[in-house]
PDB file of C-alpha atoms in Angstrom:
ATOM      1  CA  CYS A  49      92.686 104.529  94.677  1.00  0.00           C
ATOM      2  CA  VAL A  50      94.696 102.742  97.348  1.00  0.00           C
ATOM      3  CA  ILE A  51      92.781 100.202  99.413  1.00  0.00           C
ATOM      4  CA  LYS A  52      93.837 100.226 103.057  1.00  0.00           C
ATOM      5  CA  PHE A  53      93.458  97.347 105.484  1.00  0.00           C
ATOM      6  CA  PRO A  54      90.982  98.410 108.209  1.00  0.00           C
ATOM      7  CA  ALA A  55      92.748 100.125 111.108  1.00  0.00           C
ATOM      8  CA  MET A  56      90.402  98.428 113.590  1.00  0.00           C
ATOM      9  CA  LEU A  57      91.811  95.004 112.650  1.00  0.00           C
ATOM     10  CA  PRO A  58      95.091  93.696 114.070  1.00  0.00           C
ATOM     11  CA  ALA A  59      98.160  93.283 111.912  1.00  0.00           C
ATOM     12  CA  PRO A  60      99.292  89.751 111.071  1.00  0.00           C
ATOM     13  CA  SER A  61     101.284  87.993 113.766  1.00  0.00           C
ATOM     14  CA  GLN A  62     105.043  88.356 113.658  1.00  0.00           C
ATOM     15  CA  GLU A  63     105.477  84.626 113.102  1.00  0.00           C
ATOM     16  CA  PHE A  64     105.375  84.241 109.353  1.00  0.00           C
ATOM     17  CA  SER A  65     107.565  83.183 106.476  1.00  0.00           C
ATOM     18  CA  ILE A  66     108.686  85.027 103.355  1.00  0.00           C
ATOM     19  CA  THR A  67     109.475  83.183 100.135  1.00  0.00           C
ATOM     20  CA  PRO A  68     111.197  84.969  97.259  1.00  0.00           C
ATOM     21  CA  ASP A  69     109.872  83.891  93.886  1.00  0.00           C
ATOM     22  CA  THR A  70     112.490  83.201  91.290  1.00  0.00           C
ATOM     23  CA  ASN A  71     113.249  85.938  88.798  1.00  0.00           C
ATOM     24  CA  MET A  72     115.715  83.755  86.926  1.00  0.00           C
ATOM     25  CA  VAL A  73     115.481  81.886  83.639  1.00  0.00           C
ATOM     26  CA  ARG A  74     117.644  78.814  83.109  1.00  0.00           C
ATOM     27  CA  THR A  75     118.519  77.535  79.662  1.00  0.00           C
ATOM     28  CA  ASN A  76     120.089  74.136  79.151  1.00  0.00           C
ATOM     29  CA  MET A  77     122.788  74.441  76.512  1.00  0.00           C
ATOM     30  CA  GLU A  78     123.660  71.656  74.078  1.00  0.00           C
ATOM     31  CA  SER A  79     127.227  71.776  75.352  1.00  0.00           C
ATOM     32  CA  GLY A  80     128.680  73.467  78.369  1.00  0.00           C
ATOM     33  CA  ARG A  81     127.105  74.885  81.467  1.00  0.00           C
ATOM     34  CA  THR A  82     123.505  75.895  81.897  1.00  0.00           C
ATOM     35  CA  ARG A  83     122.924  79.588  81.253  1.00  0.00           C
ATOM     36  CA  GLN A  84     121.103  81.555  83.952  1.00  0.00           C
ATOM     37  CA  ARG A  85     119.952  85.160  83.787  1.00  0.00           C
ATOM     38  CA  LYS A  86     117.452  87.507  85.360  1.00  0.00           C
ATOM     39  CA  LYS A  87     114.134  87.736  83.536  1.00  0.00           C
ATOM     40  CA  ASN A  88     113.151  90.984  85.242  1.00  0.00           C
ATOM     41  CA  THR A  89     114.688  93.508  87.620  1.00  0.00           C
ATOM     42  CA  GLN A  90     112.051  93.238  90.335  1.00  0.00           C
ATOM     43  CA  ARG A  91     111.979  90.225  92.598  1.00  0.00           C
ATOM     44  CA  PHE A  92     108.569  89.106  93.809  1.00  0.00           C
ATOM     45  CA  TYR A  93     107.882  87.769  97.276  1.00  0.00           C
ATOM     46  CA  SER A  94     105.095  85.824  98.879  1.00  0.00           C
ATOM     47  CA  ALA A  95     104.502  85.526 102.604  1.00  0.00           C
ATOM     48  CA  GLN A  96     102.527  83.125 104.764  1.00  0.00           C
ATOM     49  CA  VAL A  97     100.722  85.295 107.328  1.00  0.00           C
ATOM     50  CA  THR A  98      98.322  84.627 110.193  1.00  0.00           C
ATOM     51  CA  TRP A  99      95.844  86.985 111.806  1.00  0.00           C
ATOM     52  CA  GLN A 100      94.270  86.421 115.231  1.00  0.00           C
ATOM     53  CA  PHE A 101      90.672  87.712 115.239  1.00  0.00           C
ATOM     54  CA  ASP A 102      87.754  87.638 117.607  1.00  0.00           C
ATOM     55  CA  ASP A 103      84.295  86.998 116.127  1.00  0.00           C
ATOM     56  CA  MET A 104      83.572  90.643 115.256  1.00  0.00           C
ATOM     57  CA  GLU A 105      87.021  91.211 113.750  1.00  0.00           C
ATOM     58  CA  PHE A 106      86.675  88.078 111.635  1.00  0.00           C
ATOM     59  CA  SER A 107      83.329  89.345 110.317  1.00  0.00           C
ATOM     60  CA  ALA A 108      84.924  92.705 109.512  1.00  0.00           C
ATOM     61  CA  PHE A 109      87.818  90.919 107.763  1.00  0.00           C
ATOM     62  CA  LYS A 110      85.428  88.922 105.559  1.00  0.00           C
ATOM     63  CA  GLY A 111      83.489  92.107 104.763  1.00  0.00           C
ATOM     64  CA  PHE A 112      86.702  93.948 103.888  1.00  0.00           C
ATOM     65  CA  LEU A 113      87.780  91.184 101.503  1.00  0.00           C
ATOM     66  CA  TYR A 114      84.371  91.005  99.824  1.00  0.00           C
ATOM     67  CA  TYR A 115      83.400  94.692  99.592  1.00  0.00           C
ATOM     68  CA  GLU A 116      86.780  96.436  99.368  1.00  0.00           C
ATOM     69  CA  ALA A 117      89.391  93.986  98.078  1.00  0.00           C
ATOM     70  CA  GLN A 118      87.310  92.075  95.487  1.00  0.00           C
ATOM     71  CA  ASP A 119      87.525  88.799  97.437  1.00  0.00           C
ATOM     72  CA  GLY A 120      91.260  89.341  98.021  1.00  0.00           C
ATOM     73  CA  ALA A 121      92.160  89.776  94.340  1.00  0.00           C
ATOM     74  CA  SER A 122      92.952  93.505  94.684  1.00  0.00           C
ATOM     75  CA  TRP A 123      96.113  94.929  96.179  1.00  0.00           C
ATOM     76  CA  PHE A 124      95.714  96.537  99.595  1.00  0.00           C
ATOM     77  CA  GLU A 125      98.051  98.187 102.079  1.00  0.00           C
ATOM     78  CA  ALA A 126      98.556  96.624 105.508  1.00  0.00           C
ATOM     79  CA  ASN A 127     101.123  96.719 108.291  1.00  0.00           C
ATOM     80  CA  LEU A 128     103.544  93.819 108.225  1.00  0.00           C
ATOM     81  CA  PHE A 129     106.617  92.978 110.280  1.00  0.00           C
ATOM     82  CA  THR A 130     109.431  91.875 107.958  1.00  0.00           C
ATOM     83  CA  GLY A 131     112.295  91.411 110.391  1.00  0.00           C
ATOM     84  CA  GLU A 132     113.372  94.997 110.996  1.00  0.00           C
ATOM     85  CA  SER A 133     110.219  96.924 111.783  1.00  0.00           C
ATOM     86  CA  VAL A 134     106.502  97.065 111.131  1.00  0.00           C
ATOM     87  CA  THR A 135     105.977  98.849 107.827  1.00  0.00           C
ATOM     88  CA  VAL A 136     103.137  99.298 105.388  1.00  0.00           C
ATOM     89  CA  HIS A 137     103.268  96.767 102.561  1.00  0.00           C
ATOM     90  CA  LYS A 138     101.119  96.407  99.482  1.00  0.00           C
ATOM     91  CA  MET A 139      99.741  92.853  99.317  1.00  0.00           C
ATOM     92  CA  ARG A 140      96.971  90.670  97.952  1.00  0.00           C
ATOM     93  CA  LEU A 141      95.731  87.188  98.798  1.00  0.00           C
ATOM     94  CA  VAL A 142      97.003  84.470  96.466  1.00  0.00           C
ATOM     95  CA  ASN A 143      93.936  83.216  94.569  1.00  0.00           C
ATOM     96  CA  GLY A 144      91.800  85.093  97.121  1.00  0.00           C
ATOM     97  CA  GLN A 145      92.109  82.142  99.498  1.00  0.00           C
ATOM     98  CA  TYR A 146      92.494  82.008 103.261  1.00  0.00           C
ATOM     99  CA  THR A 147      91.996  79.364 105.947  1.00  0.00           C
ATOM    100  CA  ALA A 148      90.103  80.172 109.130  1.00  0.00           C
ATOM    101  CA  SER A 149      90.303  77.939 112.196  1.00  0.00           C
ATOM    102  CA  TYR A 150      88.328  78.426 115.374  1.00  0.00           C
ATOM    103  CA  THR A 151      90.790  78.319 118.272  1.00  0.00           C
ATOM    104  CA  THR A 152      90.557  77.116 121.857  1.00  0.00           C
ATOM    105  CA  TRP A 153      90.705  80.686 123.160  1.00  0.00           C
ATOM    106  CA  GLY A 154      87.439  81.436 121.354  1.00  0.00           C
ATOM    107  CA  GLY A 155      88.805  83.386 118.409  1.00  0.00           C
ATOM    108  CA  TRP A 156      89.825  82.815 114.831  1.00  0.00           C
ATOM    109  CA  ALA A 157      93.260  82.067 113.414  1.00  0.00           C
ATOM    110  CA  VAL A 158      93.128  83.169 109.778  1.00  0.00           C
ATOM    111  CA  SER A 159      96.051  82.089 107.593  1.00  0.00           C
ATOM    112  CA  ALA A 160      96.728  83.145 104.030  1.00  0.00           C
ATOM    113  CA  THR A 161      99.502  83.323 101.493  1.00  0.00           C
ATOM    114  CA  VAL A 162      99.891  86.877 100.225  1.00  0.00           C
ATOM    115  CA  ASP A 163     101.823  88.334  97.325  1.00  0.00           C
ATOM    116  CA  LEU A 164     103.957  91.294  98.369  1.00  0.00           C
ATOM    117  CA  GLU A 165     104.344  93.996  95.763  1.00  0.00           C
ATOM    118  CA  ARG A 166     107.856  94.604  97.030  1.00  0.00           C
ATOM    119  CA  LEU A 167     109.916  93.789 100.069  1.00  0.00           C
ATOM    120  CA  TYR A 168     111.521  96.820 101.652  1.00  0.00           C
ATOM    121  CA  LEU A 169     115.245  96.215 101.810  1.00  0.00           C
ATOM    122  CA  PRO A 170     117.832  98.215 103.758  1.00  0.00           C
ATOM    123  CA  GLU A 171     119.539 101.051 101.967  1.00  0.00           C
ATOM    124  CA  PRO A 172     122.774 100.011 100.194  1.00  0.00           C
ATOM    125  CA  GLU A 173     124.815 102.193 102.582  1.00  0.00           C
ATOM    126  CA  VAL A 174     123.572 100.188 105.573  1.00  0.00           C
ATOM    127  CA  TYR A 175     124.418  96.904 103.884  1.00  0.00           C
ATOM    128  CA  TYR A 176     127.931  98.040 102.960  1.00  0.00           C
ATOM    129  CA  TRP A 177     128.544  99.539 106.421  1.00  0.00           C
ATOM    130  CA  LEU A 178     127.670  96.197 108.014  1.00  0.00           C
ATOM    131  CA  GLN A 179     130.154  94.450 105.694  1.00  0.00           C
ATOM    132  CA  MET A 180     133.058  96.778 106.551  1.00  0.00           C
ATOM    133  CA  PRO A 181     135.867  95.389 108.696  1.00  0.00           C
ATOM    134  CA  ASP A 182     136.334  96.870 112.150  1.00  0.00           C
ATOM    135  CA  PRO A 183     140.133  96.703 112.655  1.00  0.00           C
ATOM    136  CA  LEU A 184     140.167  99.382 115.363  1.00  0.00           C
ATOM    137  CA  GLY A 185     137.338  97.822 117.364  1.00  0.00           C
ATOM    138  CA  ILE A 186     135.206 100.958 117.112  1.00  0.00           C
ATOM    139  CA  LYS A 187     132.054  98.993 117.838  1.00  0.00           C
ATOM    140  CA  ASN A 188     133.596  97.731 121.083  1.00  0.00           C
ATOM    141  CA  ILE A 189     134.784 101.231 122.030  1.00  0.00           C
ATOM    142  CA  LEU A 190     131.310 102.676 121.452  1.00  0.00           C
ATOM    143  CA  GLU A 191     129.695  99.861 123.420  1.00  0.00           C
ATOM    144  CA  TYR A 192     132.126 100.442 126.321  1.00  0.00           C
ATOM    145  CA  ALA A 193     131.549 104.214 126.288  1.00  0.00           C
ATOM    146  CA  VAL A 194     127.794 103.914 126.243  1.00  0.00           C
ATOM    147  CA  ASN A 195     127.549 101.203 128.914  1.00  0.00           C
ATOM    148  CA  LYS A 196     130.494 102.043 131.246  1.00  0.00           C
ATOM    149  CA  ILE A 197     131.493 105.712 130.952  1.00  0.00           C
ATOM    150  CA  LEU A 198     128.416 107.743 130.061  1.00  0.00           C
ATOM    151  CA  PRO A 199     125.873 108.364 132.824  1.00  0.00           C
ATOM    152  CA  PRO A 200     122.615 106.465 132.523  1.00  0.00           C
ATOM    153  CA  LEU A 201     119.627 108.246 131.063  1.00  0.00           C
ATOM    154  CA  ALA A 202     117.138 109.387 133.662  1.00  0.00           C
TER     155      ALA A 202
END
């Protein structure tokens, strides 16, 4: 059963930070360089997020954590902006902890560190396309055609 973040509550603000956890193991050798290798294929991420709630939304948030998400220990799905678009991510509160501060505008700023089950990365084709050289200046030609030659959209 997938737990979903309540639709009536706002998504976290777009000002947040993502920290990749290490998936490497380092071994100091008796002679020579230190050996480093991956300990697993999946890389884990944590994010510092902040929600802006009014009084009723903050009450609903606390109720959601207590009744649905086992005080934040369970994974739940919520919308999160990760630099490209707002997408649904599976997350949980680290140690079930959050910090709530009453703000001057009369609402609540609720901050928490969340574990992300996975961070959605661009498809490999997109990455490799962005790395390709552009010796013919195709990007410039397309930009010129779209902005100078083609009629504007109505």
